[in-house]
Short mmCIF file of N, CA and C in Angstrom, two decimals:
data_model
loop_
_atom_site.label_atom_id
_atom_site.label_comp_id
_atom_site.label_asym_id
_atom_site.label_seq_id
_atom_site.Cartn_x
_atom_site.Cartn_y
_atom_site.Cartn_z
N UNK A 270 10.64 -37.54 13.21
CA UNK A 270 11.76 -36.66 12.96
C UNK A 270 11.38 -35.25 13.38
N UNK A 271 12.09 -34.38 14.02
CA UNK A 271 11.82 -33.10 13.95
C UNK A 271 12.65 -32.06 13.41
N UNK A 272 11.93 -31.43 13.32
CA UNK A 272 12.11 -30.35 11.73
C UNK A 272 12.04 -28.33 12.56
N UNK A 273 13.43 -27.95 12.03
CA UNK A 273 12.98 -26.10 12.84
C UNK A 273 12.17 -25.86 11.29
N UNK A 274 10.75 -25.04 11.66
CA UNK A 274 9.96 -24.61 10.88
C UNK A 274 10.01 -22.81 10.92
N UNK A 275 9.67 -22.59 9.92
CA UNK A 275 9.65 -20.75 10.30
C UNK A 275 7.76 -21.09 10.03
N UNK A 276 6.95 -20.49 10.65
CA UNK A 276 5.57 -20.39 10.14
C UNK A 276 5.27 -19.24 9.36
N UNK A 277 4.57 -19.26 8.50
CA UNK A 277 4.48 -17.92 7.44
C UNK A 277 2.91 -17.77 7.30
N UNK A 278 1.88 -19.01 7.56
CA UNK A 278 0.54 -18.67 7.44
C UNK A 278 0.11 -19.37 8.41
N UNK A 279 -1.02 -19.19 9.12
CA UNK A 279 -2.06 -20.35 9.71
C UNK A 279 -3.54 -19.99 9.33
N UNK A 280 -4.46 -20.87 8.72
CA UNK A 280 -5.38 -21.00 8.45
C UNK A 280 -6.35 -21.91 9.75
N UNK A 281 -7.06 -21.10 10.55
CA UNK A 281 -7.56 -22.22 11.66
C UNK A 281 -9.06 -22.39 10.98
N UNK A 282 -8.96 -23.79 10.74
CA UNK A 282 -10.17 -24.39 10.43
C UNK A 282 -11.62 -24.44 11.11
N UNK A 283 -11.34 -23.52 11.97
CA UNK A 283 -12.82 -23.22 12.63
C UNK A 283 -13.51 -24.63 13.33
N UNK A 284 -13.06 -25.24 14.21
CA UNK A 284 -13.87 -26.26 14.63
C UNK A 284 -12.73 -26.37 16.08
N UNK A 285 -12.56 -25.17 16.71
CA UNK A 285 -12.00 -25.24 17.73
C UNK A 285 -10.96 -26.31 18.22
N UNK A 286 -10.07 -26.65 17.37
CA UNK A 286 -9.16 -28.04 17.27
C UNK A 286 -7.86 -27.82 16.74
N UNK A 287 -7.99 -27.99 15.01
CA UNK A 287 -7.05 -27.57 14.65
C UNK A 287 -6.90 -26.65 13.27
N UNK A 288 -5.61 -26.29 12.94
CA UNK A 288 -5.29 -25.60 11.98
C UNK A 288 -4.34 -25.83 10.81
N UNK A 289 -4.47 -25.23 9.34
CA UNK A 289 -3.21 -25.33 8.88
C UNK A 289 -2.24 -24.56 8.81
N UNK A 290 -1.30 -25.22 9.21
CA UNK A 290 0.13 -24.57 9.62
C UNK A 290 0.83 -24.16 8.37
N UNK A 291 1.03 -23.51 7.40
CA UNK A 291 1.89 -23.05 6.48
C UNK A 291 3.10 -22.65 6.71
N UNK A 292 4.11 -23.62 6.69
CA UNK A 292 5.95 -22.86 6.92
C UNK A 292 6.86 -23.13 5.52
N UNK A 293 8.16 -23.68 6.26
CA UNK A 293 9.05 -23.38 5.38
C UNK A 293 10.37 -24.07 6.12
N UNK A 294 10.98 -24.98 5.51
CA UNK A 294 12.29 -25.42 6.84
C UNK A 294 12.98 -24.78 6.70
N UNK A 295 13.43 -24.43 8.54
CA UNK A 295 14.66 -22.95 8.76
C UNK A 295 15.69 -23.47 7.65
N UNK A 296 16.37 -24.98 7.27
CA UNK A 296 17.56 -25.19 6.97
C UNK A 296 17.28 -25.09 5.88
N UNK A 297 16.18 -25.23 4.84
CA UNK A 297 15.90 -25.06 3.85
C UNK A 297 14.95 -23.93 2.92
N UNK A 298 14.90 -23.03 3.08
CA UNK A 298 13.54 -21.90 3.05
C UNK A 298 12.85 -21.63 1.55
N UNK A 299 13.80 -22.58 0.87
CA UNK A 299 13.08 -22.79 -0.45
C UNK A 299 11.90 -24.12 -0.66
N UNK A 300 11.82 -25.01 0.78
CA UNK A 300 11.23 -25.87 0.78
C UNK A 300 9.90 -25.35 1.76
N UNK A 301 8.96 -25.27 1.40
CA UNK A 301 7.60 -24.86 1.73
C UNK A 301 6.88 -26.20 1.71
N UNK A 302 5.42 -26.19 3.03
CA UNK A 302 4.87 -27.29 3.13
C UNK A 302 3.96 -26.73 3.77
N UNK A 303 2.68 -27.45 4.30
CA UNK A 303 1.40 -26.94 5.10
C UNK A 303 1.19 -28.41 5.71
N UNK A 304 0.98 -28.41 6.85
CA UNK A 304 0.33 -29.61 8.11
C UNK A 304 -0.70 -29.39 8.66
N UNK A 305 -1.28 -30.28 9.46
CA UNK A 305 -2.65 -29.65 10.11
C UNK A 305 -1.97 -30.08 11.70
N UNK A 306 -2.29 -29.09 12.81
CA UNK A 306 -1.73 -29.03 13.61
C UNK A 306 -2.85 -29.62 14.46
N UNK A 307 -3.42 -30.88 15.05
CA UNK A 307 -4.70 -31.04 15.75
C UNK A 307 -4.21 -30.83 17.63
N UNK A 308 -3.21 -29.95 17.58
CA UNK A 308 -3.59 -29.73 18.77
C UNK A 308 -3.71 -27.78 18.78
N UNK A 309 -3.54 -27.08 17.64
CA UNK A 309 -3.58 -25.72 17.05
C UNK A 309 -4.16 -24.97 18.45
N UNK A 310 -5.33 -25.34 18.97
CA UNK A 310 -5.89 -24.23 19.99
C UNK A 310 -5.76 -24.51 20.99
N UNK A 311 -5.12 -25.28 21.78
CA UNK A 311 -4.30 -25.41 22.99
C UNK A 311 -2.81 -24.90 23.12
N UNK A 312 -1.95 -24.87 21.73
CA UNK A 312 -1.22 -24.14 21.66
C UNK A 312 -1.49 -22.53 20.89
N UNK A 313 -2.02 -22.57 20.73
CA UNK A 313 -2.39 -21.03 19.41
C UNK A 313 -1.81 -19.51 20.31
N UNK A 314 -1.69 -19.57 21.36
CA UNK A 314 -0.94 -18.51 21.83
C UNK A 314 0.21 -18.32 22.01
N UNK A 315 0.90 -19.60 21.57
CA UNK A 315 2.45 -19.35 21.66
C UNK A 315 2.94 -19.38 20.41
N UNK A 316 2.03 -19.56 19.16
CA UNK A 316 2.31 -19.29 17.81
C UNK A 316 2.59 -17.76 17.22
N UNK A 317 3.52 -17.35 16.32
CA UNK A 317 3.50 -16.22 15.98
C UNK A 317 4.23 -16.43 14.81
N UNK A 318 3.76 -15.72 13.53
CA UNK A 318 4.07 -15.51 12.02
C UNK A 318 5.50 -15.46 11.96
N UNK A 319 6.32 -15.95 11.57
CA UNK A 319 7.58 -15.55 11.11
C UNK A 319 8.39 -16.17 12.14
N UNK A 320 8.18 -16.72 12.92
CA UNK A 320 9.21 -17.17 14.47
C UNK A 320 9.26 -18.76 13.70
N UNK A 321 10.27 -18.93 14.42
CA UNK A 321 10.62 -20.77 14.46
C UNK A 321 10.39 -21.18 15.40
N UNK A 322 9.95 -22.70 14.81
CA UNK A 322 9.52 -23.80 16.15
C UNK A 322 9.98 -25.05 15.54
N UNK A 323 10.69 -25.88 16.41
CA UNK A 323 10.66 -27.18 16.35
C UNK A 323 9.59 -27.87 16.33
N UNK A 324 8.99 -28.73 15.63
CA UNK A 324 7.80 -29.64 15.33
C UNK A 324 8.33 -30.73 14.83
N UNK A 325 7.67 -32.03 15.84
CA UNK A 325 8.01 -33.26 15.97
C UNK A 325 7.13 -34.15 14.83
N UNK A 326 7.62 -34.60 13.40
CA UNK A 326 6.95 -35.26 12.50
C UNK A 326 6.88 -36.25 12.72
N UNK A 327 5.57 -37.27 12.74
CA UNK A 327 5.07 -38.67 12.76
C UNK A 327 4.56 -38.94 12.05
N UNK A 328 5.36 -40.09 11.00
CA UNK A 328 4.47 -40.42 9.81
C UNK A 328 4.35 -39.26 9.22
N UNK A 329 5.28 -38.56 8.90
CA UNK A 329 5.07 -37.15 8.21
C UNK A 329 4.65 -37.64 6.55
N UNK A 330 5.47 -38.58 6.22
CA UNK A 330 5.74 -38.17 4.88
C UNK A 330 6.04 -40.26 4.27
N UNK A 331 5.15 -40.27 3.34
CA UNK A 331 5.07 -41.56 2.92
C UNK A 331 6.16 -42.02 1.47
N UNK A 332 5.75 -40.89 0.87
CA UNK A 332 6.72 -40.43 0.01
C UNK A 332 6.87 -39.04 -0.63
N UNK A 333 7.45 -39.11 -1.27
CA UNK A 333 8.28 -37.59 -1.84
C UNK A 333 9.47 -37.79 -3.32
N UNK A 334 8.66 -36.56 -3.78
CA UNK A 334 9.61 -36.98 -4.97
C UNK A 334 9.48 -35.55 -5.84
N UNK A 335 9.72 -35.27 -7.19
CA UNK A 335 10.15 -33.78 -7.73
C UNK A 335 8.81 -32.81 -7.82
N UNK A 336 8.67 -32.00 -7.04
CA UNK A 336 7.27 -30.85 -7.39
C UNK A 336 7.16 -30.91 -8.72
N UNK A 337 5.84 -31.67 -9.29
CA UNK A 337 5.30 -31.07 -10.52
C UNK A 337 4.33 -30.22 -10.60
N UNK A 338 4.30 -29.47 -9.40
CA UNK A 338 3.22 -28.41 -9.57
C UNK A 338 3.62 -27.32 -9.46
N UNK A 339 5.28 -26.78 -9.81
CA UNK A 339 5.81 -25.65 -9.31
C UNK A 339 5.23 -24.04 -9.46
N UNK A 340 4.36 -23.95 -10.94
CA UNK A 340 3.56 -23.07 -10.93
C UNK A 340 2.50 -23.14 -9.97
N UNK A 341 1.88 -23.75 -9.40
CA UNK A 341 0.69 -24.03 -8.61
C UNK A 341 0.75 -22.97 -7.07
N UNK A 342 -0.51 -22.37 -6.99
CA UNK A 342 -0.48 -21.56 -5.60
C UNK A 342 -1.60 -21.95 -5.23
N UNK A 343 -1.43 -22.72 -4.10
CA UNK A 343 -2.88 -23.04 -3.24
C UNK A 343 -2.93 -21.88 -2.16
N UNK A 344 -4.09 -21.04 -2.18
CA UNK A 344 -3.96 -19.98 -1.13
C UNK A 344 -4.20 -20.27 0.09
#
């Protein structure tokens, strides 16, 4: 499925590969998520904070169901 993302963080994991992607769906911006992008440094120059991108999910998501961690901040 693909999804418009706004990106709000990237964390690059230092192993010249990939990163985590921290966004937010454009249609939804109360819904926040983080991916690991393994192709991050072949694209990493066309990334920029706050812009949208379409990103193509595979096997994104096995299941899903109500945040019980809504206090929770993973930095």
């Amino acid at each position: 499925m693909t999804h418009e993302v706004i990106i709000t963080h990237i964390i690059d994991e230092g192993n010249f590969v990939e990163a985590q992607i921290h966004c937010k769906l454009k249609s939804y911006p109360d819904f926040e998520f983080t991916f690991f992008d393994t192709m991050y440094h072949r694209n990493k120059s066309q990334y920029v904070i706050g812009n949208t991108y379409s990103f193509l999910f595979n096997g994104f998501m096995y299941s899903c169901g109500e945040n019980q961690f809504a206090n929770t901040k993973i930095p």
